[in-house]
Amino acid sequence: MNDYGTVTVAREKRSAQDYINEVLAEVKAKNQAEPEFHQAVFEVFDSLKLVLDRHLEYREAKILERIVEPERVLMFRVPWFDDQGNVQVNRGFRIEMNSAIGPYKGGLRFHPSVNLGILKFLAFEQVFKNSLTTLPMGGGKGGSDFDPKGKSDNEVMRFCQSFMTELARHIGPDTDVPAGDIGVGGREIGYLFGQYKRLRNEFTGVLTGKGLNWGGSLIRPEATGYGSVYFAKEMLATRKQSFEGKVALVSGSGNVAQYTVEKLIDLGARPVTMSDSAGAIYDPDGITREKLAFVMELKNVRRGRIKEYVDVYKNAKYIPVDPTVGFNPIWNFKADCAFPSATQNEINGKDAQNLLNNGVTVVSEGSNMPSTPEAMKLFLDHGILYGPAKAANAGGVATSGLEMSQNSQRLSWTREEVDKRLHDIMVRIHKDCFETAERFGTPGNLVNGANIAGFLKVADSMMDQGLV
Ligand code: NDP
């Protein structure tokens, strides 16, 4: 008999790998046309064979089968009027993936590519990432196929109000606390929060990433980018190196990319690239504070394209996206480190090989699942310092957790205090991943370290709480 009072089935006679293969086959069969979700599950499960050989109780309790099944999936219609008075209809989602260690927590993404499979991959990753932060947060993710690009502020507001009108009944400060992600920044969080407050007649910490005047935390906008650089700093320290003089490739030009560049400059590195979905810029002189201020104004205020950078800084060159070449040119410059900070699968096998050929020995993932399985394998096989997203970019959600704590206490901490806590959390996450990788016989493999450390806390909590 096992803990659930049922007769133990013959499962544990199989090898961990056979068990994992069976669950993966079920995941694929039940969730067809969701390749990103399959990829995220495969990557975590690949590390877990090291755990499942030692812990038969997880198999008996069907932890894997349960952890891949969202606790709840919400999918809803979002109708709104555009500026011409035409009716527009988008699809809204919230995936409440796992609440074993706390209320669901994870961002909202507004991008035309958003679909159920992409949000399930993000929600699944979020479960383990949140567990690594050491804060009490479960995992969730949501969003819409709405594209804020090219929309007026009024259109974005009407969309956000309609989206929140449905979402409000499912979330709450002790239930589910969304935040930003691609296409959802301070402006969108403001409109979403305003509508929630109006519908519920309560001022609570139901969203994070709020404005400083109305419950936001200092350092939250900076946290994901800063955190990814702090994580890389810890990786470098294991080889007695620092950022001083290192050349860095950064992709994206949104929230994560901007503050990654800022912290790299602070620590003495020389970032030389940024990008958006239309192309990339390469600035051999380095992106300085002044140039970064230009990018921030361009992207956050004027909402322009990164191409305009080369109109102002003449030594820089612009490389438009060309899907026919089969690789991303941003990863093909001489450099020491790479900080993918745009989107999923932005580094394929060819890109990873280019990075290695160009001398890159540090990769810290700001974006979620930026490396394909081939790319990840190359990084691990070459023994470079490789920080997987669920560890390296956990600073954003960790600081959201700090925002929740401040909201509950009705206090706000200083910039220095939040930054110190963020730094300490990133140091702890690195240490946890590093030590877990060693404990499970794969020293230096932070992918295994992050997946296993994140999983154990969630799995043990699920065991404690019975079959729910
Ligand atoms: P933003 O919307 O602020 O910026 C996204 C950037 O990536 C933009 O430059 C955008 O270009 C580019 N981009 C988006 N989609 C694509 C695409 N399909 N191909 C090429 N470029 C693309 O988002 P964030 O900076 O917040 O998020 C970036 C990544 O970091 C995402 O993977 C997100 O999940 C992850 N992340 C974010 C956290 C946060 O706190 N914000 C926390 C943890 C992870 P364009 O302007 O042309 O669309």
Coordinates of C-alpha atoms and ligand atoms in Angstrom, one line a residue:
M1 CA 0.0 0.0 0.0
N2 CA 1.2 3.5 -0.6
D3 CA 0.4 6.8 1.1
Y4 CA -2.9 7.1 -0.8
G5 CA -4.1 3.7 0.4
T6 CA -4.0 2.1 -3.0
V7 CA -2.1 -0.9 -3.9
T8 CA 1.3 0.0 -5.4
V9 CA 1.2 -0.7 -9.1
A10 CA 4.0 -2.3 -11.0
R11 CA 5.3 1.1 -12.2
E12 CA 8.4 1.2 -10.0
K13 CA 9.7 -1.9 -11.7
R14 CA 10.3 0.2 -14.8
S15 CA 13.4 2.3 -15.1
A16 CA 12.9 6.0 -14.4
Q17 CA 13.6 6.7 -18.1
D18 CA 10.8 4.3 -19.2
Y19 CA 8.4 5.9 -16.8
I20 CA 9.3 9.4 -18.1
N21 CA 9.0 8.3 -21.7
E22 CA 5.5 7.0 -21.0
V23 CA 4.4 10.2 -19.3
L24 CA 5.9 12.2 -22.1
A25 CA 4.0 10.2 -24.7
E26 CA 0.8 10.9 -22.8
V27 CA 1.6 14.6 -22.7
K28 CA 2.1 14.7 -26.4
A29 CA -1.0 12.6 -27.2
K30 CA -3.2 14.7 -24.9
N31 CA -1.8 18.1 -25.8
Q32 CA -1.4 18.0 -29.5
A33 CA -0.2 21.1 -31.4
E34 CA 1.5 22.4 -28.3
P35 CA 5.2 22.0 -29.3
E36 CA 6.5 24.6 -26.8
F37 CA 4.7 22.9 -24.0
H38 CA 6.2 19.5 -25.0
Q39 CA 9.7 21.1 -25.2
A40 CA 9.4 22.6 -21.7
V41 CA 8.1 19.3 -20.1
F42 CA 10.8 17.3 -21.9
E43 CA 13.5 19.5 -20.6
V44 CA 12.4 19.3 -17.0
F45 CA 11.7 15.6 -17.1
D46 CA 15.1 14.9 -18.7
S47 CA 16.7 16.1 -15.4
L48 CA 14.2 14.3 -13.2
K49 CA 15.4 10.8 -14.1
L50 CA 18.1 11.4 -11.5
V51 CA 15.5 12.0 -8.9
L52 CA 12.9 9.4 -9.8
D53 CA 15.5 6.6 -9.4
R54 CA 15.8 7.6 -5.7
H55 CA 12.2 8.6 -5.0
L56 CA 9.7 5.9 -5.9
E57 CA 7.1 7.6 -3.8
Y58 CA 6.7 10.3 -6.5
R59 CA 5.9 7.7 -9.0
E60 CA 3.3 6.1 -6.8
A61 CA 1.6 9.4 -6.2
K62 CA 1.8 10.1 -9.9
I63 CA 3.4 13.5 -9.3
L64 CA 4.6 13.7 -12.9
E65 CA 1.2 13.0 -14.4
R66 CA -0.3 15.6 -12.0
I67 CA 2.3 18.3 -12.4
V68 CA 1.8 18.5 -16.2
E69 CA -1.9 19.0 -15.8
P70 CA -2.9 22.6 -15.1
E71 CA -5.1 22.9 -12.0
R72 CA -7.3 25.2 -14.1
V73 CA -7.3 26.7 -17.6
L74 CA -9.4 29.8 -18.3
M75 CA -10.0 30.8 -21.9
F76 CA -12.3 33.7 -22.7
R77 CA -13.6 36.2 -25.3
V78 CA -12.2 39.8 -25.1
P79 CA -14.4 42.1 -27.2
W80 CA -13.4 45.8 -27.5
F81 CA -14.0 48.8 -29.8
D82 CA -11.1 50.3 -31.8
D83 CA -10.7 54.0 -32.4
Q84 CA -12.8 53.8 -35.6
G85 CA -15.7 52.3 -33.6
N86 CA -15.2 48.8 -35.1
V87 CA -15.7 45.7 -32.9
Q88 CA -12.5 43.7 -32.3
V89 CA -12.4 40.3 -30.7
N90 CA -9.4 38.7 -29.1
R91 CA -8.9 35.6 -27.0
G92 CA -7.8 35.8 -23.4
F93 CA -6.2 33.1 -21.2
R94 CA -5.1 32.4 -17.7
I95 CA -3.4 29.1 -16.9
E96 CA -3.5 28.3 -13.2
M97 CA -0.8 25.7 -13.2
N98 CA 0.1 24.7 -9.7
S99 CA -0.6 26.2 -6.3
A100 CA 1.2 23.7 -4.1
I101 CA 3.5 26.3 -2.6
G102 CA 1.5 29.5 -2.8
P103 CA -1.0 31.5 -4.9
Y104 CA -0.6 31.3 -8.7
K105 CA 1.9 33.8 -9.8
G106 CA 3.1 34.7 -13.3
G107 CA 2.9 37.3 -16.0
L108 CA 0.5 38.2 -18.7
R109 CA 1.8 38.2 -22.3
F110 CA 0.1 40.3 -25.1
H111 CA 1.5 39.2 -28.4
P112 CA -0.1 37.9 -31.7
S113 CA 1.7 34.6 -31.3
V114 CA 0.0 33.8 -27.9
N115 CA -1.8 30.5 -27.8
L116 CA -2.7 27.9 -25.3
G117 CA 0.5 25.8 -25.8
I118 CA 2.8 28.8 -25.4
L119 CA 1.1 29.9 -22.2
K120 CA 1.2 26.3 -20.9
F121 CA 4.9 26.1 -21.5
L122 CA 5.4 29.5 -19.7
A123 CA 3.1 28.4 -16.8
F124 CA 4.9 25.1 -16.4
E125 CA 8.4 26.8 -16.3
Q126 CA 7.0 29.3 -13.8
V127 CA 6.1 26.6 -11.3
F128 CA 9.8 25.6 -10.9
K129 CA 11.1 29.1 -11.2
N130 CA 8.9 30.4 -8.4
S131 CA 9.9 27.4 -6.3
L132 CA 13.6 28.4 -6.8
T133 CA 13.1 31.9 -5.5
T134 CA 12.4 30.5 -2.0
L135 CA 9.3 32.7 -1.8
P136 CA 5.8 31.2 -1.4
M137 CA 4.4 31.5 -4.9
G138 CA 2.7 28.9 -7.1
G139 CA 2.9 29.0 -10.9
G140 CA 0.6 30.6 -13.5
K141 CA 0.7 32.5 -16.8
G142 CA -1.8 34.3 -19.0
G143 CA -2.3 36.7 -21.8
S144 CA -3.9 37.3 -25.1
D145 CA -3.2 37.3 -28.8
F146 CA -3.9 41.1 -28.7
D147 CA -1.0 43.1 -30.3
P148 CA -0.4 46.4 -28.5
K149 CA 2.0 47.4 -31.3
G150 CA 0.5 50.2 -33.4
K151 CA -2.5 50.7 -31.1
S152 CA -3.4 54.0 -29.5
D153 CA -3.3 54.4 -25.7
N154 CA -7.1 54.5 -25.7
E155 CA -7.3 51.2 -27.6
V156 CA -4.9 49.5 -25.2
M157 CA -7.0 50.8 -22.3
R158 CA -10.3 49.6 -23.8
F159 CA -8.7 46.2 -24.4
C160 CA -7.2 46.0 -20.9
Q161 CA -10.5 46.9 -19.3
S162 CA -12.4 44.2 -21.3
F163 CA -9.7 41.6 -20.5
M164 CA -9.8 42.4 -16.8
T165 CA -13.6 42.4 -16.7
E166 CA -13.5 38.6 -17.2
L167 CA -10.2 37.9 -15.4
A168 CA -11.2 39.8 -12.2
R169 CA -13.5 37.0 -11.1
H170 CA -10.7 34.5 -11.1
I171 CA -7.8 36.3 -9.5
G172 CA -7.1 37.9 -6.1
P173 CA -4.2 38.8 -3.8
D174 CA -4.4 35.3 -2.1
T175 CA -5.5 33.4 -5.2
D176 CA -3.7 34.4 -8.3
V177 CA -1.5 37.5 -8.8
P178 CA -0.6 38.3 -12.5
A179 CA 2.2 40.6 -13.6
G180 CA 3.8 41.8 -16.9
D181 CA 5.6 39.9 -19.7
I182 CA 6.0 40.6 -23.4
G183 CA 3.7 43.4 -24.4
V184 CA 2.6 44.1 -20.9
G185 CA 4.5 46.9 -19.1
G186 CA 3.7 49.7 -16.7
R187 CA 1.0 51.2 -19.0
E188 CA -1.0 47.9 -19.4
I189 CA -0.6 47.0 -15.7
G190 CA -2.0 50.5 -14.8
Y191 CA -5.1 50.0 -17.0
L192 CA -5.6 46.4 -15.7
F193 CA -5.3 47.4 -12.1
G194 CA -7.7 50.4 -12.5
Q195 CA -10.4 48.1 -13.9
Y196 CA -9.9 45.5 -11.2
K197 CA -10.2 48.1 -8.5
R198 CA -13.3 49.5 -10.0
L199 CA -15.0 46.1 -10.4
R200 CA -14.1 44.8 -6.9
N201 CA -14.1 48.0 -5.0
E202 CA -10.8 47.1 -3.3
F203 CA -7.3 48.3 -3.4
T204 CA -5.1 45.2 -3.1
G205 CA -1.9 43.8 -4.4
V206 CA -3.7 41.8 -7.0
L207 CA -1.1 42.6 -9.7
T208 CA 2.6 43.2 -9.5
G209 CA 4.7 45.6 -11.6
K210 CA 2.5 48.4 -10.4
G211 CA 3.4 52.1 -10.6
L212 CA 5.4 53.5 -7.6
N213 CA 2.6 55.9 -6.6
W214 CA 0.1 53.1 -6.2
G215 CA 1.7 50.1 -4.6
G216 CA 4.6 49.2 -6.9
S217 CA 8.0 48.2 -5.7
L218 CA 11.2 50.0 -6.5
I219 CA 13.5 47.8 -8.6
R220 CA 10.7 45.7 -10.0
P221 CA 11.1 47.1 -13.5
E222 CA 14.9 46.5 -13.3
A223 CA 14.7 43.1 -11.5
T224 CA 14.7 40.5 -14.4
G225 CA 17.6 42.1 -16.2
Y226 CA 19.6 42.9 -13.1
G227 CA 18.9 39.4 -11.8
S228 CA 20.1 37.7 -14.9
V229 CA 23.4 39.7 -14.7
Y230 CA 23.7 38.9 -11.0
F231 CA 23.3 35.2 -11.8
A232 CA 26.0 35.4 -14.5
K233 CA 28.3 37.2 -12.0
E234 CA 27.9 34.2 -9.6
M235 CA 28.6 31.8 -12.5
L236 CA 31.8 33.8 -13.4
A237 CA 32.9 33.8 -9.7
T238 CA 33.0 30.0 -9.7
R239 CA 35.8 30.4 -12.3
K240 CA 37.3 33.4 -10.5
Q241 CA 36.3 35.8 -13.2
S242 CA 34.5 39.1 -13.3
F243 CA 32.6 41.2 -15.9
E244 CA 35.4 43.7 -16.2
G245 CA 36.2 44.3 -19.9
K246 CA 33.9 41.5 -21.1
V247 CA 32.0 41.9 -24.4
A248 CA 28.3 41.0 -24.1
L249 CA 25.7 40.2 -26.7
V250 CA 22.1 41.1 -25.6
S251 CA 19.0 40.4 -27.7
G252 CA 15.7 42.3 -27.3
S253 CA 15.2 45.9 -26.5
G254 CA 12.3 45.6 -24.1
N255 CA 12.1 45.5 -20.3
V256 CA 14.5 42.7 -19.7
A257 CA 17.1 43.7 -22.3
Q258 CA 17.2 47.3 -21.2
Y259 CA 18.1 46.6 -17.6
T260 CA 20.4 43.8 -18.6
V261 CA 22.4 46.3 -20.6
E262 CA 22.3 48.8 -17.7
K263 CA 23.7 46.3 -15.1
L264 CA 26.3 45.1 -17.5
I265 CA 27.6 48.6 -17.9
D266 CA 27.5 49.1 -14.1
L267 CA 29.7 46.0 -13.7
G268 CA 32.3 47.0 -16.3
A269 CA 31.2 44.9 -19.3
R270 CA 30.7 46.2 -22.8
P271 CA 27.3 45.3 -24.3
V272 CA 27.4 45.6 -28.1
T273 CA 24.0 44.5 -29.4
M274 CA 20.3 44.9 -29.0
S275 CA 17.3 43.9 -31.2
D276 CA 13.6 43.8 -31.8
S277 CA 11.4 41.6 -33.9
A278 CA 12.4 43.4 -37.1
G279 CA 16.2 43.4 -36.7
A280 CA 19.3 43.9 -34.5
I281 CA 21.9 46.6 -34.0
Y282 CA 25.6 46.0 -33.5
D283 CA 27.6 48.8 -31.9
P284 CA 31.3 48.0 -31.8
D285 CA 32.0 51.0 -29.5
G286 CA 29.7 49.6 -26.9
I287 CA 26.2 50.7 -25.7
T288 CA 26.9 53.4 -23.1
R289 CA 24.5 54.8 -20.5
E290 CA 23.7 57.7 -22.9
K291 CA 22.9 55.3 -25.8
L292 CA 20.8 53.2 -23.5
A293 CA 18.8 56.3 -22.4
F294 CA 18.2 56.8 -26.1
V295 CA 16.9 53.2 -26.5
M296 CA 14.7 53.6 -23.4
E297 CA 13.1 56.7 -24.8
L298 CA 12.8 55.2 -28.2
K299 CA 11.1 52.0 -26.9
N300 CA 9.2 53.0 -23.8
V301 CA 8.0 56.5 -24.9
R302 CA 8.0 56.8 -28.6
R303 CA 7.4 53.1 -29.1
G304 CA 9.7 53.1 -32.2
R305 CA 11.9 50.5 -33.8
I306 CA 15.5 49.7 -32.9
K307 CA 16.6 50.5 -36.4
E308 CA 16.5 54.2 -35.5
Y309 CA 19.6 53.6 -33.3
V310 CA 21.9 53.6 -36.3
D311 CA 20.5 56.9 -37.5
V312 CA 22.0 58.5 -34.4
Y313 CA 25.0 56.4 -33.7
K314 CA 26.8 56.2 -37.0
N315 CA 29.4 53.5 -36.1
A316 CA 26.7 51.0 -35.4
K317 CA 25.2 48.8 -38.0
Y318 CA 21.6 47.4 -38.4
I319 CA 20.9 43.9 -39.5
P320 CA 17.3 43.2 -40.5
V321 CA 15.7 39.9 -39.7
D322 CA 16.0 37.4 -42.6
P323 CA 14.1 34.2 -41.8
T324 CA 15.7 32.5 -44.9
V325 CA 19.3 32.4 -43.4
G326 CA 18.4 29.8 -40.7
F327 CA 20.3 31.6 -37.9
N328 CA 20.1 34.7 -35.9
P329 CA 22.9 37.2 -36.8
I330 CA 22.9 38.7 -33.3
W331 CA 24.7 35.6 -32.0
N332 CA 27.4 35.8 -34.7
F333 CA 29.7 38.5 -33.3
K334 CA 33.0 38.0 -31.3
A335 CA 32.0 38.2 -27.6
D336 CA 32.5 36.7 -24.1
C337 CA 28.9 36.4 -22.9
A338 CA 25.4 36.2 -24.3
F339 CA 22.2 37.4 -22.7
P340 CA 19.1 36.3 -24.7
S341 CA 16.4 38.6 -23.6
A342 CA 13.7 38.6 -26.3
T343 CA 11.7 35.4 -26.7
Q344 CA 11.5 31.6 -26.8
N345 CA 13.7 29.5 -29.1
E346 CA 15.8 32.5 -30.2
I347 CA 19.0 30.5 -30.1
N348 CA 19.0 27.4 -32.3
G349 CA 21.7 24.8 -32.8
K350 CA 23.5 26.8 -35.4
D351 CA 23.3 30.0 -33.2
A352 CA 24.8 28.0 -30.3
Q353 CA 27.6 26.8 -32.5
N354 CA 28.2 30.4 -33.7
L355 CA 28.3 31.6 -30.1
L356 CA 30.9 28.9 -29.2
N357 CA 33.0 29.6 -32.3
N358 CA 33.0 33.4 -31.4
G359 CA 34.4 32.8 -28.0
V360 CA 31.3 33.0 -25.8
T361 CA 31.8 31.2 -22.5
V362 CA 28.8 32.6 -20.5
V363 CA 25.1 32.4 -21.4
S364 CA 22.6 33.7 -19.0
E365 CA 18.9 33.4 -20.1
G366 CA 16.8 36.5 -19.5
S367 CA 14.0 35.3 -21.8
N368 CA 12.0 32.2 -21.2
M369 CA 13.3 29.0 -23.0
P370 CA 15.4 31.0 -25.5
S371 CA 17.6 27.9 -26.3
T372 CA 16.3 25.0 -28.4
P373 CA 17.2 21.5 -27.0
E374 CA 20.1 21.3 -29.6
A375 CA 21.5 24.6 -28.4
M376 CA 21.2 23.7 -24.7
K377 CA 23.0 20.4 -25.4
L378 CA 25.9 22.1 -27.1
F379 CA 26.3 24.5 -24.2
L380 CA 26.3 21.7 -21.7
D381 CA 28.6 19.5 -23.8
H382 CA 31.1 22.3 -24.1
G383 CA 31.0 22.9 -20.3
I384 CA 30.5 26.7 -20.7
L385 CA 28.8 28.7 -17.9
Y386 CA 25.2 28.2 -18.8
G387 CA 22.4 29.7 -16.7
P388 CA 19.0 28.3 -17.7
A389 CA 16.0 30.7 -17.7
K390 CA 14.1 29.3 -14.8
A391 CA 17.1 30.2 -12.6
A392 CA 18.7 33.1 -14.4
N393 CA 15.5 35.2 -15.0
A394 CA 13.8 34.4 -11.6
G395 CA 14.8 37.8 -10.3
G396 CA 11.7 39.4 -11.9
V397 CA 9.2 37.1 -10.2
A398 CA 11.2 37.2 -6.9
T399 CA 10.9 40.9 -6.8
S400 CA 7.2 40.6 -7.6
G401 CA 7.1 38.4 -4.5
L402 CA 8.8 41.3 -2.6
E403 CA 6.2 43.7 -4.0
M404 CA 3.5 41.4 -2.6
S405 CA 5.2 41.4 0.8
Q406 CA 5.4 45.2 0.9
N407 CA 1.7 45.4 -0.2
S408 CA 0.6 43.1 2.6
Q409 CA 2.6 45.1 5.2
R410 CA 1.5 48.4 3.5
L411 CA 5.1 49.5 3.5
S412 CA 7.6 50.3 0.8
W413 CA 11.2 49.5 1.0
T414 CA 14.1 51.6 -0.3
R415 CA 15.7 51.0 -3.7
E416 CA 18.9 49.8 -1.9
E417 CA 16.9 47.4 0.3
V418 CA 15.0 45.8 -2.6
D419 CA 18.2 45.6 -4.7
K420 CA 20.1 43.9 -1.9
R421 CA 17.3 41.4 -1.4
L422 CA 17.2 40.7 -5.2
H423 CA 20.9 40.2 -5.2
D424 CA 20.8 37.9 -2.2
I425 CA 18.0 35.8 -3.8
M426 CA 20.0 35.4 -7.1
V427 CA 23.1 34.4 -5.1
R428 CA 21.0 31.8 -3.2
I429 CA 19.4 30.5 -6.4
H430 CA 22.8 30.0 -8.0
K431 CA 24.1 28.3 -4.9
D432 CA 21.1 26.0 -4.7
C433 CA 21.4 25.0 -8.4
F434 CA 25.1 24.6 -8.2
E435 CA 24.9 22.4 -5.1
T436 CA 21.9 20.4 -6.3
A437 CA 23.7 19.6 -9.6
E438 CA 26.7 18.3 -7.5
R439 CA 24.4 16.3 -5.2
F440 CA 22.8 14.5 -8.1
G441 CA 26.2 13.7 -9.8
T442 CA 26.3 16.2 -12.6
P443 CA 28.6 19.0 -11.3
G444 CA 28.3 22.3 -13.1
N445 CA 25.1 21.3 -14.9
L446 CA 22.8 24.1 -13.7
V447 CA 20.0 22.9 -15.9
N448 CA 19.8 19.7 -13.8
G449 CA 20.4 21.8 -10.7
A450 CA 17.5 24.2 -11.4
N451 CA 15.0 21.6 -12.6
I452 CA 15.7 19.3 -9.6
A453 CA 15.8 21.9 -6.9
G454 CA 12.7 23.6 -8.3
F455 CA 10.8 20.2 -8.6
L456 CA 11.6 18.8 -5.1
K457 CA 10.0 21.6 -3.2
V458 CA 6.8 21.5 -5.3
A459 CA 6.7 17.7 -5.4
D460 CA 7.1 17.4 -1.6
S461 CA 4.4 20.0 -1.0
M462 CA 2.1 18.1 -3.3
M463 CA 2.8 14.9 -1.4
D464 CA 2.0 16.7 1.9
Q465 CA -1.3 18.0 0.6
G466 CA -2.8 14.7 -0.6
L467 CA -4.5 14.0 -3.8
V468 CA -5.8 17.4 -4.8
Ligands
NDP1 P1 9.0 43.3 -23.7 O1 7.7 43.2 -24.4 O2 9.4 44.4 -22.9 O3 10.2 43.1 -24.8 C1 10.3 42.0 -25.6 C2 11.5 42.3 -26.6 O4 11.7 41.1 -27.4 C3 11.2 43.4 -27.6 O5 12.4 44.0 -28.0 C4 10.5 42.6 -28.8 O6 10.6 43.2 -30.0 C5 11.4 41.3 -28.7 N1 10.6 40.2 -29.3 C6 9.4 39.8 -28.8 N2 8.9 38.7 -29.5 C7 9.9 38.5 -30.5 C8 10.0 37.6 -31.5 N3 9.1 36.7 -31.7 N4 11.1 37.6 -32.3 C9 12.1 38.6 -32.0 N5 12.0 39.5 -31.0 C10 10.9 39.4 -30.3 O7 9.1 41.9 -22.9 P2 10.1 41.5 -21.7 O8 11.4 42.2 -21.9 O9 9.3 41.7 -20.5 O10 10.3 40.0 -22.0 C11 11.3 39.4 -22.7 C12 11.5 38.0 -22.3 O11 11.8 37.9 -20.9 C13 10.3 37.1 -22.6 O12 10.7 35.8 -22.9 C14 9.7 37.0 -21.2 O13 8.9 35.9 -21.0 C15 10.9 37.0 -20.3 N6 10.7 37.4 -18.9 C16 10.3 38.6 -18.6 C17 10.1 38.9 -17.3 C18 9.7 40.3 -16.9 O14 9.8 40.6 -15.6 N7 9.3 41.2 -17.7 C19 10.4 38.0 -16.2 C20 11.0 36.7 -16.6 C21 11.1 36.4 -18.0 P3 9.3 44.0 -30.6 O15 9.3 45.3 -29.8 O16 9.6 44.1 -32.1 O17 8.1 43.1 -30.3

